[in-house]
Short mmCIF file of C-alpha atoms in Angstrom, two decimals:
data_model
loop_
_atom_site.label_atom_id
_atom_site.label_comp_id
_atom_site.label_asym_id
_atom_site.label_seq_id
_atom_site.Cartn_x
_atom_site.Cartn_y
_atom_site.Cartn_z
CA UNK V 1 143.69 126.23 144.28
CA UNK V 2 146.23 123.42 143.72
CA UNK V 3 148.23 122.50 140.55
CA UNK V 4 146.78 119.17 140.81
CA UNK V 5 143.07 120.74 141.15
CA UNK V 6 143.11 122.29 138.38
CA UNK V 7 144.30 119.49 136.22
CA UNK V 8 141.68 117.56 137.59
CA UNK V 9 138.96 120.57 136.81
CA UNK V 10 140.65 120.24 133.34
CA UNK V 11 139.92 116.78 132.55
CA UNK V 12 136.50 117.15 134.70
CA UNK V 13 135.57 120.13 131.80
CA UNK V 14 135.88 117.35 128.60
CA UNK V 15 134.14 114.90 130.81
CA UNK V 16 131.38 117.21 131.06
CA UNK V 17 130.81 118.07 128.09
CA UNK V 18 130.50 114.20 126.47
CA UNK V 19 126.78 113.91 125.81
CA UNK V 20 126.56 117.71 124.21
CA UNK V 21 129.94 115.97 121.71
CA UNK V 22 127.81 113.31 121.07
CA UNK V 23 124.94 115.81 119.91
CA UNK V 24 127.01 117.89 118.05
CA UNK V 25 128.68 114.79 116.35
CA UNK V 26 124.62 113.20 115.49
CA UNK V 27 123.31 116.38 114.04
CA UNK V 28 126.42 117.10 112.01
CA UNK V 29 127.17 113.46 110.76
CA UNK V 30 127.82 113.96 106.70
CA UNK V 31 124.39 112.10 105.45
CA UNK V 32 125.61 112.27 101.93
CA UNK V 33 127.96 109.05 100.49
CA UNK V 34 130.00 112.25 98.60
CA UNK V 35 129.81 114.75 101.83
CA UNK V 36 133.59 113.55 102.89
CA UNK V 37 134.45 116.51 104.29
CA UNK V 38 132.03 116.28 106.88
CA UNK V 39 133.53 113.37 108.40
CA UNK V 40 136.55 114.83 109.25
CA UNK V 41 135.27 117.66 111.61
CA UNK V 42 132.58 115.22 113.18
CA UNK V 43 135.04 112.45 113.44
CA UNK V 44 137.02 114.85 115.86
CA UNK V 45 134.09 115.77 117.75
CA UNK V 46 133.26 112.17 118.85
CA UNK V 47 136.81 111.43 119.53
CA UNK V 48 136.86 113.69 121.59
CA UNK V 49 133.97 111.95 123.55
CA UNK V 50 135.20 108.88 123.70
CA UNK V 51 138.45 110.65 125.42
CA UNK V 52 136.29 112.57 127.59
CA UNK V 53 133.87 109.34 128.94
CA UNK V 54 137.18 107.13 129.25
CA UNK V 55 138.94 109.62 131.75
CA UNK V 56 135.38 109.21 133.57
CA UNK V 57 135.66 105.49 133.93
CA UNK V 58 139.50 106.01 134.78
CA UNK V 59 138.79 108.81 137.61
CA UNK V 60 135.59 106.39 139.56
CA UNK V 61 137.12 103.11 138.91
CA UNK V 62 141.50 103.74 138.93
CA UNK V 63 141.58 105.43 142.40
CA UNK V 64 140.79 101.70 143.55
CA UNK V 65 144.12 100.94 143.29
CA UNK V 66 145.55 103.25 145.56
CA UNK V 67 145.31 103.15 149.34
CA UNK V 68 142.40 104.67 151.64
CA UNK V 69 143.37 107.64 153.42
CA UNK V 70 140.91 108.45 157.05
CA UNK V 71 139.65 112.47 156.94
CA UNK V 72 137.51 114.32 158.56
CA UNK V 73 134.91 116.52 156.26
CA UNK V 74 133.85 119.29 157.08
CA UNK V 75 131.84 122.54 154.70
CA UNK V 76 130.51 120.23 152.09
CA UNK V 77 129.98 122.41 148.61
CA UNK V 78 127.52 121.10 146.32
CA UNK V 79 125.74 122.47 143.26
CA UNK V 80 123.57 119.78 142.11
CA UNK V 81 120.58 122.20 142.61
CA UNK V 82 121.48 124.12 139.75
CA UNK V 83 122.34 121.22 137.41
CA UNK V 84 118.83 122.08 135.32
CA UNK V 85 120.22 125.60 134.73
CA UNK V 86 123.38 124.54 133.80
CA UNK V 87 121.62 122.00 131.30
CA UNK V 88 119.67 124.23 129.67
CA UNK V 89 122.86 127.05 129.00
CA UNK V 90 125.05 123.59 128.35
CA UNK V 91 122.59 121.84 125.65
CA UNK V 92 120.04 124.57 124.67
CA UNK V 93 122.85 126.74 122.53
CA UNK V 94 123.88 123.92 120.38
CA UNK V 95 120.68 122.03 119.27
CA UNK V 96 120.51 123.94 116.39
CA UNK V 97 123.56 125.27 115.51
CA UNK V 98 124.80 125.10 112.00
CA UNK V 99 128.58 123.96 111.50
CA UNK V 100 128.63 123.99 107.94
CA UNK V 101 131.49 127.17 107.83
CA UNK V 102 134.81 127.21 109.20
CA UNK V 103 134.26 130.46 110.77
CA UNK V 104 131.08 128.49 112.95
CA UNK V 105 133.82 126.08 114.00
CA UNK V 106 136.12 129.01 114.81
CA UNK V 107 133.38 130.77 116.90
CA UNK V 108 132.46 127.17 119.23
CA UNK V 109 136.16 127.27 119.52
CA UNK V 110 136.59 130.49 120.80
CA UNK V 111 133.63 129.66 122.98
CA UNK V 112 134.69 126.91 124.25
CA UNK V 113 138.08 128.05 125.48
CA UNK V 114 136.39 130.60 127.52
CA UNK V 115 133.91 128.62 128.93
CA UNK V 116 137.41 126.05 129.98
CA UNK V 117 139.17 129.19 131.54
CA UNK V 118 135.91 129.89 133.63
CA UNK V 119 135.21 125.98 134.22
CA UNK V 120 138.26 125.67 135.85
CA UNK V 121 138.99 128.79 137.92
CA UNK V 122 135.41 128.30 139.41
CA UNK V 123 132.80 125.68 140.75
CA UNK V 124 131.23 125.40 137.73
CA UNK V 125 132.76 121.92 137.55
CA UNK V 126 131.03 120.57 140.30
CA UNK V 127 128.02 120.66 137.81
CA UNK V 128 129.30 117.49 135.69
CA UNK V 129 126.41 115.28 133.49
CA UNK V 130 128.11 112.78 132.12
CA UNK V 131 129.35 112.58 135.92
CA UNK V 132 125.52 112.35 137.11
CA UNK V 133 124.64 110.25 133.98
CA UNK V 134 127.67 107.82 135.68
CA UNK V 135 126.02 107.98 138.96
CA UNK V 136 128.40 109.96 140.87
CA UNK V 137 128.81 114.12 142.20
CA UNK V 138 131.73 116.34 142.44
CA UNK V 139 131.71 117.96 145.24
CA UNK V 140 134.58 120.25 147.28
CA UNK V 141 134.95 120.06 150.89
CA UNK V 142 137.12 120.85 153.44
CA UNK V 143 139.43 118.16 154.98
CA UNK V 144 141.77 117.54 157.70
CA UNK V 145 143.79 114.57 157.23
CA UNK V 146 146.68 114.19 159.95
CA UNK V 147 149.39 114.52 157.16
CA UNK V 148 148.40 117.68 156.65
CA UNK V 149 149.89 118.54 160.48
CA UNK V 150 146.29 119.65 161.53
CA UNK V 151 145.58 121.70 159.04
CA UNK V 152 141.85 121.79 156.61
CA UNK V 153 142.40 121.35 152.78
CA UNK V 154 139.58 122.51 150.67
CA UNK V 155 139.43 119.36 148.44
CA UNK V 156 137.64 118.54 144.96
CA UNK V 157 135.57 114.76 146.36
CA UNK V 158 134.05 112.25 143.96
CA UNK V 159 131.25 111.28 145.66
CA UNK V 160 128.19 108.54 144.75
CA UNK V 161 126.70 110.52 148.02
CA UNK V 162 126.85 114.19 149.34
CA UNK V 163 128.50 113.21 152.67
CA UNK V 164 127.61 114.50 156.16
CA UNK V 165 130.27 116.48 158.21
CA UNK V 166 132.18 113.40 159.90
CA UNK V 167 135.19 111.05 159.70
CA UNK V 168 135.29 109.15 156.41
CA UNK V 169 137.55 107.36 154.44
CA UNK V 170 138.92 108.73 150.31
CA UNK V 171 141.43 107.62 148.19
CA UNK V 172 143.50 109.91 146.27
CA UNK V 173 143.60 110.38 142.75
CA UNK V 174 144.82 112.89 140.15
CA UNK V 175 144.06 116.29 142.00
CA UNK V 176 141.45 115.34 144.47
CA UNK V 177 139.94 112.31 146.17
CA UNK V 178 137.25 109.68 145.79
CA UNK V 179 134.98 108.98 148.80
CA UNK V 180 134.76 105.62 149.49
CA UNK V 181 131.69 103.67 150.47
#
């Protein structure tokens, strides 16, 4: 795996995880006019969102700008099938978690920077909701592009499509490619 790959599973792990901020920022939300404290932690939370679903709209739509580059694909690697798995283990451990203690924050922390250290040293990424929710897959394949002198590249592919082995056209962005329609 590539430097650039994994910066790109990076920001693909925050964009992942945008809808479950969103939860975690509704059921927390101080409901009290005196509950300031609340606000801070929360207020974090959905920042953090907002990051997260802005680097989405930045990864489909800023790779427009750059040229088109022909490949062949070849060993397409999907794991939409087990996107229901992954939602339940994504969603199901947070619904009702209290964050009312420092030391519950501390713990989703903890948490959180394993499940990053695993996220990006595997495929989990190619499982990515807000992704889906955006209408698009992460996938890896393998490419051979001629300035690679003949050589396959196995590839992290933005894709509104799983596409079939075959010449197709990508443009390059941060650590991977988009496939273009």
């Amino acid at each position: 795996m590539e430097g650039g790959d994994e910066v790109l599973r990076a920001r693909l792990f925050l964009i992942s995880y945008v809808p479950l901020l969103w939860i975690i920022a509704l059921q927390h939300w101080p409901t009290g006019v005196n509950d300031w404290t609340g606000y801070l932690p929360t207020s974090g939370v959905l920042a953090l969102s907002v990051i997260g679903l802005g680097d989405a709209f930045n990864l489909t739509l800023a790779p427009a700008r750059l040229g088109v580059l022909p490949v062949r694909i070849e060993n397409v690697t999907d794991e939409g099938a087990n996107a229901a798995a992954y939602l339940v283990t994504y969603l199901l451990p947070f619904v009702s978690v209290s964050l009312d203690e420092w030391n519950a924050w501390a713990a989703h922390a903890v948490f959180f920077i394993v499940l990053f250290i695993i996220f990006v040293r595997s495929n989990f990424g190619l499982i990515n909701p807000t992704m889906y929710l955006l209408g698009w897959k992460v996938i890896q394949a393998d490419i051979l592009a001629g300035e690679w002198g003949g050589h396959t590249r196995r590839v992290t592919l933005l894709a509104k499509e799983i596409p079939p082995p075959g010449n197709v056209r990508v443009r390059k962005m941060a650590g991977g490619f988009r496939l273009e329609e």
